[in-house]
Amino acid sequence: MKAVTWQGKRDVRVEDVPDPKIQEPTDAIIRITSTGLCGSDLHLYEVLTAFMTPGDILGHEPMGIVEEVGAGVPDLSAGDRVVVPFQIACGDCWMCLTGLPTQCETTQVTNEGMGAALFGYTRLYGAVPGAQAEYLRVPQAQFGPIKVPEGPPDDRFVYLSDVLPTAWQAVEYAGIPEGGSVAVLGLGPIGDMACRIAQVRGAGRVFGVDLVSERLRRAKARGVETYDLRSFDSEKELVTAIHDQTDGRGPDAVIDAVGTEAHGSAAARMAQHAATLLPRRIGAPFAERFSVDRLAALNTAIELVRRGGTLSLTGVYGGMADPLPLLTMFDKQIQIRMGQANVRRWSDEILPYLTDEDPLGVDDFATHRVSLAKAPRAYEMFQKKRDGAVKVLMQP
């Protein structure tokens, strides 16, 4: 089959690889019909290269048709249309039953000290072959895949794999009071969708911050009060501007949908890229012990949120030596929640919104649809924020 493989920093290729096969009774084989390009994939494209191996298959946002199931998968049959969550979880361990499938005790990558295995996401998360491919082996298929109806196009459901539950959890963790306010930093796919979910769930005011014109226009068109970071001489001026709109206090919650790809901090950027230039046997231990993030977005969030407010971190951070302003955080009594989205925890709550009325705007959420063969160009376009790329879907 054809698959998108990682070959090195900023080097992905579409190659012929062996077709996946059933290996365990709880496996299923899915023929992919749509698969997304995620902002997290860009971390592998540039920042987390020390944890990658040439030939790794990328991608974790798929949907498709069931081709084959193992004997331990009673509720799926060949021909079923399914969305596959990005994490692999059993559904039956203590963590899964507590609503934390990203911490699944059956698939935890314990030798790396990490949570549940993920599709297409470095050896830290199990080095499981990913979903930017023609076919996908799905472990723990007795729990993971989400059946969806025939009829509507893939765009209606494909975001259940990652974008929708990640944004939903970001809003849930933000704890926005009814009629309250929230600021979303970063209006890429997750931040954009978090704004939409906050609106339909009763937020009174939603502020959106970015520095990409196309993203700001998209959010503004849906009623978000947008702020172009380029219009301010410093983050402090931005903070003041939003504080002025919230009686001087700041919003009730701030969602950081940027993570480690934040602009700014030349020193942190240099440290990130230093690890990518080292031999893998040296670069990986260096990154595990001494890695730092670019913290511009997080520091802005800490300054922006009101005293006693909540920070919801959904942008991926990977630093192990990040300096944080704990005095400010403690003094402001900030609550912080974070983590990978627990897809199956939220999927049943999200499905009622995926109707023909389309309140979340999923049907036209993608800005680009490309064939799998054009994946290398799509990665470059998305990483450099060219051609108005906000969300890219690939069709094998």
mmCIF file of C-alpha atoms in Angstrom:
data_model
loop_
_atom_site.group_PDB
_atom_site.id
_atom_site.type_symbol
_atom_site.label_atom_id
_atom_site.label_comp_id
_atom_site.label_asym_id
_atom_site.label_seq_id
_atom_site.Cartn_x
_atom_site.Cartn_y
_atom_site.Cartn_z
ATOM 1 C CA MET A 1 0.000 0.000 0.000
ATOM 2 C CA LYS A 2 0.936 3.678 -0.199
ATOM 3 C CA ALA A 3 1.735 5.505 3.048
ATOM 4 C CA VAL A 4 3.265 8.793 4.202
ATOM 5 C CA THR A 5 6.586 8.032 5.858
ATOM 6 C CA TRP A 6 8.949 10.144 7.942
ATOM 7 C CA GLN A 7 12.499 10.189 6.591
ATOM 8 C CA GLY A 8 14.091 13.095 8.458
ATOM 9 C CA LYS A 9 13.590 16.677 9.514
ATOM 10 C CA ARG A 10 11.135 18.307 7.069
ATOM 11 C CA ASP A 11 11.339 15.208 4.894
ATOM 12 C CA VAL A 12 8.196 13.117 4.424
ATOM 13 C CA ARG A 13 7.632 10.835 1.465
ATOM 14 C CA VAL A 14 4.878 8.673 0.027
ATOM 15 C CA GLU A 15 6.231 5.152 -0.269
ATOM 16 C CA ASP A 16 5.108 1.585 -0.863
ATOM 17 C CA VAL A 17 4.967 -0.313 2.445
ATOM 18 C CA PRO A 18 3.558 -3.754 3.386
ATOM 19 C CA ASP A 19 -0.195 -3.982 3.838
ATOM 20 C CA PRO A 20 -1.214 -4.302 7.506
ATOM 21 C CA LYS A 21 -2.537 -7.634 8.743
ATOM 22 C CA ILE A 22 -4.545 -8.878 11.701
ATOM 23 C CA GLN A 23 -2.050 -9.672 14.467
ATOM 24 C CA GLU A 24 -4.284 -9.971 17.544
ATOM 25 C CA PRO A 25 -7.913 -11.076 18.025
ATOM 26 C CA THR A 26 -8.810 -7.487 18.979
ATOM 27 C CA ASP A 27 -7.446 -5.998 15.726
ATOM 28 C CA ALA A 28 -9.348 -4.606 12.765
ATOM 29 C CA ILE A 29 -8.146 -3.534 9.339
ATOM 30 C CA ILE A 30 -9.632 -0.283 8.028
ATOM 31 C CA ARG A 31 -9.548 0.973 4.442
ATOM 32 C CA ILE A 32 -8.924 4.685 4.878
ATOM 33 C CA THR A 33 -11.263 7.049 3.002
ATOM 34 C CA SER A 34 -10.133 10.329 4.650
ATOM 35 C CA THR A 35 -7.262 11.189 6.958
ATOM 36 C CA GLY A 36 -6.241 14.518 8.453
ATOM 37 C CA LEU A 37 -3.016 16.461 8.704
ATOM 38 C CA CYS A 38 -2.740 17.681 12.289
ATOM 39 C CA GLY A 39 -0.709 20.437 13.907
ATOM 40 C CA SER A 40 0.794 17.698 16.094
ATOM 41 C CA ASP A 41 2.212 16.103 12.941
ATOM 42 C CA LEU A 42 4.274 19.250 12.490
ATOM 43 C CA HIS A 43 6.058 18.537 15.775
ATOM 44 C CA LEU A 44 7.311 15.321 14.184
ATOM 45 C CA TYR A 45 8.130 17.171 10.976
ATOM 46 C CA GLU A 46 10.534 19.512 12.764
ATOM 47 C CA VAL A 47 10.814 19.465 16.578
ATOM 48 C CA LEU A 48 10.545 15.855 17.827
ATOM 49 C CA THR A 49 12.799 14.272 15.227
ATOM 50 C CA ALA A 50 15.041 12.734 17.902
ATOM 51 C CA PHE A 51 12.244 10.283 18.709
ATOM 52 C CA MET A 52 11.502 9.269 15.113
ATOM 53 C CA THR A 53 12.882 6.463 12.944
ATOM 54 C CA PRO A 54 13.138 6.736 9.159
ATOM 55 C CA GLY A 55 10.214 4.849 7.646
ATOM 56 C CA ASP A 56 7.741 5.611 10.464
ATOM 57 C CA ILE A 57 4.214 5.963 9.044
ATOM 58 C CA LEU A 58 2.607 9.238 10.079
ATOM 59 C CA GLY A 59 -0.963 10.326 10.821
ATOM 60 C CA HIS A 60 -3.632 9.863 13.480
ATOM 61 C CA GLU A 61 -6.916 11.349 12.191
ATOM 62 C CA PRO A 62 -8.568 8.657 10.051
ATOM 63 C CA MET A 63 -11.928 7.331 9.061
ATOM 64 C CA GLY A 64 -12.838 4.616 6.627
ATOM 65 C CA ILE A 65 -14.465 1.260 5.983
ATOM 66 C CA VAL A 66 -13.857 -1.902 7.974
ATOM 67 C CA GLU A 67 -12.230 -4.550 5.778
ATOM 68 C CA GLU A 68 -11.539 -7.303 8.326
ATOM 69 C CA VAL A 69 -11.931 -7.896 12.058
ATOM 70 C CA GLY A 70 -10.341 -10.273 14.537
ATOM 71 C CA ALA A 71 -12.300 -12.824 16.533
ATOM 72 C CA GLY A 72 -12.252 -10.556 19.609
ATOM 73 C CA VAL A 73 -14.123 -7.665 17.955
ATOM 74 C CA PRO A 74 -17.823 -8.562 18.277
ATOM 75 C CA ASP A 75 -19.400 -5.216 17.409
ATOM 76 C CA LEU A 76 -17.707 -4.455 14.074
ATOM 77 C CA SER A 77 -18.251 -6.085 10.704
ATOM 78 C CA ALA A 78 -16.732 -5.722 7.269
ATOM 79 C CA GLY A 79 -18.396 -2.783 5.539
ATOM 80 C CA ASP A 80 -18.997 -0.710 8.688
ATOM 81 C CA ARG A 81 -18.128 2.979 8.371
ATOM 82 C CA VAL A 82 -15.994 4.107 11.296
ATOM 83 C CA VAL A 83 -13.900 6.932 12.694
ATOM 84 C CA VAL A 84 -10.738 5.849 14.516
ATOM 85 C CA PRO A 85 -9.628 7.847 17.612
ATOM 86 C CA PHE A 86 -6.003 8.922 17.652
ATOM 87 C CA GLN A 87 -5.256 7.050 20.887
ATOM 88 C CA ILE A 88 -5.369 3.289 21.324
ATOM 89 C CA ALA A 89 -7.285 2.167 24.411
ATOM 90 C CA CYS A 90 -8.936 -1.000 25.676
ATOM 91 C CA GLY A 91 -12.081 0.511 27.227
ATOM 92 C CA ASP A 92 -11.990 -1.914 30.128
ATOM 93 C CA CYS A 93 -9.103 -0.954 32.452
ATOM 94 C CA TRP A 94 -9.469 1.332 35.479
ATOM 95 C CA MET A 95 -8.259 4.397 33.577
ATOM 96 C CA CYS A 96 -10.596 3.827 30.635
ATOM 97 C CA LEU A 97 -13.557 3.224 32.942
ATOM 98 C CA THR A 98 -12.679 6.479 34.734
ATOM 99 C CA GLY A 99 -12.968 8.371 31.442
ATOM 100 C CA LEU A 100 -9.223 8.647 30.782
ATOM 101 C CA PRO A 101 -8.496 6.437 27.741
ATOM 102 C CA THR A 102 -5.351 8.467 26.998
ATOM 103 C CA GLN A 103 -3.980 6.856 30.166
ATOM 104 C CA CYS A 104 -5.138 3.329 29.233
ATOM 105 C CA GLU A 105 -3.352 0.814 31.441
ATOM 106 C CA THR A 106 -3.435 -1.830 28.716
ATOM 107 C CA THR A 107 -1.643 0.239 26.079
ATOM 108 C CA GLN A 108 0.492 2.568 28.236
ATOM 109 C CA VAL A 109 4.005 2.819 26.808
ATOM 110 C CA THR A 110 5.529 2.008 30.179
ATOM 111 C CA ASN A 111 9.106 1.591 28.964
ATOM 112 C CA GLU A 112 9.040 5.277 27.971
ATOM 113 C CA GLY A 113 7.013 6.392 31.003
ATOM 114 C CA MET A 114 4.175 7.605 28.783
ATOM 115 C CA GLY A 115 0.426 7.170 28.537
ATOM 116 C CA ALA A 116 -1.644 5.273 25.985
ATOM 117 C CA ALA A 117 -0.172 4.379 22.626
ATOM 118 C CA LEU A 118 -1.024 6.743 19.763
ATOM 119 C CA PHE A 119 -1.160 6.149 16.039
ATOM 120 C CA GLY A 120 1.778 7.527 14.082
ATOM 121 C CA TYR A 121 3.468 9.371 16.932
ATOM 122 C CA THR A 122 7.104 8.533 17.789
ATOM 123 C CA ARG A 123 8.594 5.752 19.875
ATOM 124 C CA LEU A 124 7.494 7.660 23.002
ATOM 125 C CA TYR A 125 3.937 6.581 22.180
ATOM 126 C CA GLY A 126 4.629 3.099 20.904
ATOM 127 C CA ALA A 127 5.812 3.731 17.319
ATOM 128 C CA VAL A 128 2.449 2.426 16.057
ATOM 129 C CA PRO A 129 2.106 2.747 12.248
ATOM 130 C CA GLY A 130 -0.057 5.743 11.464
ATOM 131 C CA ALA A 131 -3.123 6.576 9.415
ATOM 132 C CA GLN A 132 -1.846 8.632 6.479
ATOM 133 C CA ALA A 133 -2.038 5.496 4.402
ATOM 134 C CA GLU A 134 -4.390 3.404 2.312
ATOM 135 C CA TYR A 135 -5.006 0.892 5.116
ATOM 136 C CA LEU A 136 -4.641 0.906 8.896
ATOM 137 C CA ARG A 137 -4.333 -1.833 11.469
ATOM 138 C CA VAL A 138 -6.420 -0.783 14.484
ATOM 139 C CA PRO A 139 -5.472 -2.488 17.772
ATOM 140 C CA GLN A 140 -8.110 -2.649 20.532
ATOM 141 C CA ALA A 141 -10.834 -2.375 17.899
ATOM 142 C CA GLN A 142 -13.375 -3.780 20.349
ATOM 143 C CA PHE A 143 -13.424 -0.279 21.890
ATOM 144 C CA GLY A 144 -11.815 2.391 19.739
ATOM 145 C CA PRO A 145 -13.629 2.768 16.398
ATOM 146 C CA ILE A 146 -16.742 4.932 16.383
ATOM 147 C CA LYS A 147 -19.492 3.748 14.027
ATOM 148 C CA VAL A 148 -21.031 6.524 11.936
ATOM 149 C CA PRO A 149 -23.957 6.409 9.501
ATOM 150 C CA GLU A 150 -23.756 6.129 5.746
ATOM 151 C CA GLY A 151 -24.806 9.107 3.657
ATOM 152 C CA PRO A 152 -23.119 12.346 4.760
ATOM 153 C CA PRO A 153 -19.639 13.054 3.396
ATOM 154 C CA ASP A 154 -16.552 12.120 5.422
ATOM 155 C CA ASP A 155 -16.136 15.766 6.469
ATOM 156 C CA ARG A 156 -19.168 15.400 8.730
ATOM 157 C CA PHE A 157 -17.479 12.792 10.933
ATOM 158 C CA VAL A 158 -13.724 12.631 10.346
ATOM 159 C CA TYR A 159 -12.975 15.258 12.999
ATOM 160 C CA LEU A 160 -14.251 12.870 15.690
ATOM 161 C CA SER A 161 -10.807 11.279 15.441
ATOM 162 C CA ASP A 162 -9.067 14.279 17.052
ATOM 163 C CA VAL A 163 -10.165 17.856 16.295
ATOM 164 C CA LEU A 164 -13.640 17.675 17.816
ATOM 165 C CA PRO A 165 -12.836 15.786 21.043
ATOM 166 C CA THR A 166 -9.641 17.788 21.555
ATOM 167 C CA ALA A 167 -11.481 21.087 21.216
ATOM 168 C CA TRP A 168 -14.424 19.772 23.261
ATOM 169 C CA GLN A 169 -12.134 18.730 26.096
ATOM 170 C CA ALA A 170 -10.354 22.091 25.924
ATOM 171 C CA VAL A 171 -13.687 23.854 26.486
ATOM 172 C CA GLU A 172 -14.775 21.363 29.159
ATOM 173 C CA TYR A 173 -11.508 21.796 31.040
ATOM 174 C CA ALA A 174 -11.782 25.594 30.728
ATOM 175 C CA GLY A 175 -14.884 25.520 32.931
ATOM 176 C CA ILE A 176 -16.402 28.629 31.339
ATOM 177 C CA PRO A 177 -19.382 29.794 33.403
ATOM 178 C CA GLU A 178 -22.713 30.216 31.603
ATOM 179 C CA GLY A 179 -22.538 33.537 29.802
ATOM 180 C CA GLY A 180 -18.889 33.925 30.807
ATOM 181 C CA SER A 181 -15.847 34.782 28.735
ATOM 182 C CA VAL A 182 -12.999 32.805 27.215
ATOM 183 C CA ALA A 183 -9.935 33.764 25.204
ATOM 184 C CA VAL A 184 -8.514 31.237 22.741
ATOM 185 C CA LEU A 185 -4.852 31.639 21.856
ATOM 186 C CA GLY A 186 -4.166 30.179 18.424
ATOM 187 C CA LEU A 187 -6.873 29.816 15.776
ATOM 188 C CA GLY A 188 -5.570 26.777 13.970
ATOM 189 C CA PRO A 189 -7.908 23.774 13.688
ATOM 190 C CA ILE A 190 -8.173 23.127 17.443
ATOM 191 C CA GLY A 191 -8.445 26.767 18.493
ATOM 192 C CA ASP A 192 -10.967 27.541 15.749
ATOM 193 C CA MET A 193 -13.136 24.577 16.734
ATOM 194 C CA ALA A 194 -12.790 25.400 20.453
ATOM 195 C CA CYS A 195 -14.245 28.842 19.726
ATOM 196 C CA ARG A 196 -17.218 27.268 17.952
ATOM 197 C CA ILE A 197 -17.834 24.767 20.735
ATOM 198 C CA ALA A 198 -17.588 27.468 23.411
ATOM 199 C CA GLN A 199 -20.218 29.467 21.544
ATOM 200 C CA VAL A 200 -22.707 26.613 21.204
ATOM 201 C CA ARG A 201 -22.159 25.659 24.846
ATOM 202 C CA GLY A 202 -23.168 29.065 26.165
ATOM 203 C CA ALA A 203 -20.097 31.277 26.447
ATOM 204 C CA GLY A 204 -21.087 34.930 26.437
ATOM 205 C CA ARG A 205 -17.925 36.307 24.822
ATOM 206 C CA VAL A 206 -15.242 34.473 22.889
ATOM 207 C CA PHE A 207 -11.960 36.238 22.127
ATOM 208 C CA GLY A 208 -9.630 34.733 19.532
ATOM 209 C CA VAL A 209 -5.943 35.592 19.097
ATOM 210 C CA ASP A 210 -3.703 34.714 16.167
ATOM 211 C CA LEU A 211 -1.300 36.312 13.705
ATOM 212 C CA VAL A 212 -2.444 34.578 10.501
ATOM 213 C CA SER A 213 -4.933 36.650 8.506
ATOM 214 C CA GLU A 214 -6.923 33.719 7.098
ATOM 215 C CA ARG A 215 -7.427 32.197 10.528
ATOM 216 C CA LEU A 216 -8.559 35.496 12.002
ATOM 217 C CA ARG A 217 -11.062 36.000 9.169
ATOM 218 C CA ARG A 218 -12.536 32.524 9.638
ATOM 219 C CA ALA A 219 -13.076 33.043 13.350
ATOM 220 C CA LYS A 220 -14.435 36.577 12.960
ATOM 221 C CA ALA A 221 -16.976 35.373 10.412
ATOM 222 C CA ARG A 222 -18.439 33.112 13.109
ATOM 223 C CA GLY A 223 -18.783 35.861 15.710
ATOM 224 C CA VAL A 224 -15.466 35.550 17.535
ATOM 225 C CA GLU A 225 -13.945 38.834 18.773
ATOM 226 C CA THR A 226 -10.569 38.552 17.084
ATOM 227 C CA TYR A 227 -7.216 40.111 17.933
ATOM 228 C CA ASP A 228 -4.327 40.165 15.486
ATOM 229 C CA LEU A 229 -1.134 39.753 17.503
ATOM 230 C CA ARG A 230 0.765 41.656 14.811
ATOM 231 C CA SER A 231 -1.220 44.783 15.703
ATOM 232 C CA PHE A 232 0.404 45.016 19.135
ATOM 233 C CA ASP A 233 3.952 45.970 20.023
ATOM 234 C CA SER A 234 4.015 43.379 22.803
ATOM 235 C CA GLU A 235 1.919 40.646 24.422
ATOM 236 C CA LYS A 236 1.354 43.020 27.357
ATOM 237 C CA GLU A 237 -0.508 45.412 25.043
ATOM 238 C CA LEU A 238 -2.683 42.523 23.871
ATOM 239 C CA VAL A 239 -3.403 41.549 27.475
ATOM 240 C CA THR A 240 -4.383 45.128 28.300
ATOM 241 C CA ALA A 241 -6.707 45.317 25.287
ATOM 242 C CA ILE A 242 -8.634 42.201 26.315
ATOM 243 C CA HIS A 243 -8.643 43.198 29.976
ATOM 244 C CA ASP A 244 -10.278 46.460 28.911
ATOM 245 C CA GLN A 245 -13.123 44.405 27.423
ATOM 246 C CA THR A 246 -13.623 42.407 30.630
ATOM 247 C CA ASP A 247 -13.941 45.127 33.272
ATOM 248 C CA GLY A 248 -10.188 45.100 33.791
ATOM 249 C CA ARG A 249 -10.163 41.555 35.170
ATOM 250 C CA GLY A 250 -9.452 39.364 32.168
ATOM 251 C CA PRO A 251 -11.512 36.484 30.760
ATOM 252 C CA ASP A 252 -12.860 33.728 33.006
ATOM 253 C CA ALA A 253 -10.805 31.170 31.094
ATOM 254 C CA VAL A 254 -8.016 31.016 28.555
ATOM 255 C CA ILE A 255 -7.476 28.114 26.167
ATOM 256 C CA ASP A 256 -3.897 27.768 24.928
ATOM 257 C CA ALA A 257 -4.263 26.038 21.559
ATOM 258 C CA VAL A 258 -0.731 26.942 20.445
ATOM 259 C CA GLY A 259 1.661 24.867 22.529
ATOM 260 C CA THR A 260 5.327 24.543 21.805
ATOM 261 C CA GLU A 261 5.081 25.968 18.270
ATOM 262 C CA ALA A 262 4.597 29.469 19.694
ATOM 263 C CA HIS A 263 6.489 32.329 18.103
ATOM 264 C CA GLY A 264 9.152 34.167 20.060
ATOM 265 C CA SER A 265 11.955 32.998 22.382
ATOM 266 C CA ALA A 266 14.901 32.639 20.048
ATOM 267 C CA ALA A 267 16.882 30.849 22.768
ATOM 268 C CA ALA A 268 14.195 28.175 23.246
ATOM 269 C CA ARG A 269 13.871 27.720 19.504
ATOM 270 C CA MET A 270 17.632 27.273 19.245
ATOM 271 C CA ALA A 271 17.566 24.653 22.007
ATOM 272 C CA GLN A 272 14.718 22.798 20.311
ATOM 273 C CA HIS A 273 16.534 22.626 17.028
ATOM 274 C CA ALA A 274 19.866 21.715 18.611
ATOM 275 C CA ALA A 275 18.409 18.340 19.590
ATOM 276 C CA THR A 276 17.304 17.722 15.994
ATOM 277 C CA LEU A 277 20.868 18.223 14.760
ATOM 278 C CA LEU A 278 22.445 15.749 17.170
ATOM 279 C CA PRO A 279 22.808 12.040 16.357
ATOM 280 C CA ARG A 280 19.634 10.232 17.424
ATOM 281 C CA ARG A 281 21.383 8.227 20.165
ATOM 282 C CA ILE A 282 22.443 11.539 21.753
ATOM 283 C CA GLY A 283 19.578 13.815 20.694
ATOM 284 C CA ALA A 284 16.811 11.700 22.212
ATOM 285 C CA PRO A 285 18.269 11.562 25.778
ATOM 286 C CA PHE A 286 19.095 15.269 25.512
ATOM 287 C CA ALA A 287 15.511 16.096 24.543
ATOM 288 C CA GLU A 288 14.057 13.880 27.276
ATOM 289 C CA ARG A 289 16.038 15.568 30.065
ATOM 290 C CA PHE A 290 16.766 19.127 28.941
ATOM 291 C CA SER A 291 14.167 20.045 26.309
ATOM 292 C CA VAL A 292 12.404 23.381 26.569
ATOM 293 C CA ASP A 293 9.325 24.836 24.908
ATOM 294 C CA ARG A 294 8.726 28.199 23.392
ATOM 295 C CA LEU A 295 6.415 29.528 26.098
ATOM 296 C CA ALA A 296 5.150 32.787 24.591
ATOM 297 C CA ALA A 297 1.545 31.561 24.405
ATOM 298 C CA LEU A 298 1.534 30.024 27.884
ATOM 299 C CA ASN A 299 3.061 33.108 29.492
ATOM 300 C CA THR A 300 0.484 35.266 27.723
ATOM 301 C CA ALA A 301 -2.301 32.989 28.962
ATOM 302 C CA ILE A 302 -1.060 33.292 32.550
ATOM 303 C CA GLU A 303 -1.056 37.087 32.313
ATOM 304 C CA LEU A 304 -4.372 37.231 30.479
ATOM 305 C CA VAL A 305 -6.670 35.046 32.575
ATOM 306 C CA ARG A 306 -8.507 36.688 35.451
ATOM 307 C CA ARG A 307 -7.550 35.988 39.046
ATOM 308 C CA GLY A 308 -9.166 32.736 40.087
ATOM 309 C CA GLY A 309 -9.669 31.815 36.454
ATOM 310 C CA THR A 310 -8.809 28.651 34.565
ATOM 311 C CA LEU A 311 -6.188 27.805 31.968
ATOM 312 C CA SER A 312 -6.931 24.948 29.608
ATOM 313 C CA LEU A 313 -3.825 23.748 27.783
ATOM 314 C CA THR A 314 -4.526 21.771 24.637
ATOM 315 C CA GLY A 315 -1.559 22.822 22.512
ATOM 316 C CA VAL A 316 1.129 20.163 22.828
ATOM 317 C CA TYR A 317 4.063 20.875 25.130
ATOM 318 C CA GLY A 318 7.058 18.582 25.376
ATOM 319 C CA GLY A 319 9.694 20.419 27.417
ATOM 320 C CA MET A 320 11.196 18.822 30.488
ATOM 321 C CA ALA A 321 13.035 21.916 31.733
ATOM 322 C CA ASP A 322 10.532 24.718 31.178
ATOM 323 C CA PRO A 323 10.728 27.747 33.504
ATOM 324 C CA LEU A 324 7.285 28.805 34.734
ATOM 325 C CA PRO A 325 6.233 31.944 36.646
ATOM 326 C CA LEU A 326 4.971 30.036 39.676
ATOM 327 C CA LEU A 327 4.798 33.153 41.852
ATOM 328 C CA THR A 328 2.284 34.721 39.459
ATOM 329 C CA MET A 329 0.356 31.493 39.017
ATOM 330 C CA PHE A 330 0.111 30.950 42.764
ATOM 331 C CA ASP A 331 -0.751 34.570 43.537
ATOM 332 C CA LYS A 332 -3.507 34.673 40.897
ATOM 333 C CA GLN A 333 -4.988 31.351 42.105
ATOM 334 C CA ILE A 334 -4.988 30.016 38.563
ATOM 335 C CA GLN A 335 -6.425 26.581 37.938
ATOM 336 C CA ILE A 336 -4.781 24.596 35.140
ATOM 337 C CA ARG A 337 -6.036 21.533 33.279
ATOM 338 C CA MET A 338 -4.288 19.904 30.364
ATOM 339 C CA GLY A 339 -3.615 16.733 28.444
ATOM 340 C CA GLN A 340 -4.349 14.685 25.359
ATOM 341 C CA ALA A 341 -8.043 14.433 24.539
ATOM 342 C CA ASN A 342 -9.934 11.402 25.827
ATOM 343 C CA VAL A 343 -11.765 10.764 22.572
ATOM 344 C CA ARG A 344 -14.291 8.123 23.594
ATOM 345 C CA ARG A 345 -15.050 10.058 26.790
ATOM 346 C CA TRP A 346 -16.573 12.834 24.668
ATOM 347 C CA SER A 347 -17.652 11.250 21.369
ATOM 348 C CA ASP A 348 -21.239 10.449 22.425
ATOM 349 C CA GLU A 349 -21.713 14.036 23.613
ATOM 350 C CA ILE A 350 -20.399 15.424 20.311
ATOM 351 C CA LEU A 351 -22.345 13.210 17.880
ATOM 352 C CA PRO A 352 -25.684 15.055 18.340
ATOM 353 C CA TYR A 353 -24.021 18.202 16.967
ATOM 354 C CA LEU A 354 -23.047 16.453 13.707
ATOM 355 C CA THR A 355 -26.451 16.919 12.111
ATOM 356 C CA ASP A 356 -27.563 18.407 8.809
ATOM 357 C CA GLU A 357 -27.938 21.751 10.608
ATOM 358 C CA ASP A 358 -24.172 21.583 11.196
ATOM 359 C CA PRO A 359 -23.923 24.028 14.123
ATOM 360 C CA LEU A 360 -20.142 23.529 14.369
ATOM 361 C CA GLY A 361 -19.493 24.074 10.673
ATOM 362 C CA VAL A 362 -17.730 20.761 10.107
ATOM 363 C CA ASP A 363 -18.940 20.341 6.530
ATOM 364 C CA ASP A 364 -16.752 23.187 5.269
ATOM 365 C CA PHE A 365 -14.126 23.148 8.024
ATOM 366 C CA ALA A 366 -11.357 21.827 5.756
ATOM 367 C CA THR A 367 -9.548 24.446 3.701
ATOM 368 C CA HIS A 368 -7.679 21.944 1.539
ATOM 369 C CA ARG A 369 -8.376 18.419 0.279
ATOM 370 C CA VAL A 370 -5.499 16.636 -1.429
ATOM 371 C CA SER A 371 -4.583 13.165 -2.545
ATOM 372 C CA LEU A 372 -2.219 11.127 -0.407
ATOM 373 C CA ALA A 373 0.373 11.480 -3.164
ATOM 374 C CA LYS A 374 0.560 15.215 -2.446
ATOM 375 C CA ALA A 375 1.288 14.785 1.270
ATOM 376 C CA PRO A 376 4.853 16.189 1.141
ATOM 377 C CA ARG A 377 3.603 19.401 -0.431
ATOM 378 C CA ALA A 378 0.713 19.554 2.054
ATOM 379 C CA TYR A 379 3.110 19.265 5.022
ATOM 380 C CA GLU A 380 5.253 22.103 3.712
ATOM 381 C CA MET A 381 2.229 24.297 2.986
ATOM 382 C CA PHE A 382 0.705 23.693 6.418
ATOM 383 C CA GLN A 383 3.980 24.171 8.286
ATOM 384 C CA LYS A 384 4.643 27.479 6.525
ATOM 385 C CA LYS A 385 0.964 28.571 6.783
ATOM 386 C CA ARG A 386 0.738 29.134 3.056
ATOM 387 C CA ASP A 387 -2.339 29.392 0.802
ATOM 388 C CA GLY A 388 -4.713 29.903 3.718
ATOM 389 C CA ALA A 389 -4.132 26.370 5.006
ATOM 390 C CA VAL A 390 -5.996 25.821 8.262
ATOM 391 C CA LYS A 391 -7.123 22.206 7.921
ATOM 392 C CA VAL A 392 -5.929 19.685 5.358
ATOM 393 C CA LEU A 393 -7.663 16.388 4.601
ATOM 394 C CA MET A 394 -6.081 13.671 2.479
ATOM 395 C CA GLN A 395 -7.883 11.047 0.451
ATOM 396 C CA PRO A 396 -5.884 7.890 -0.357
#
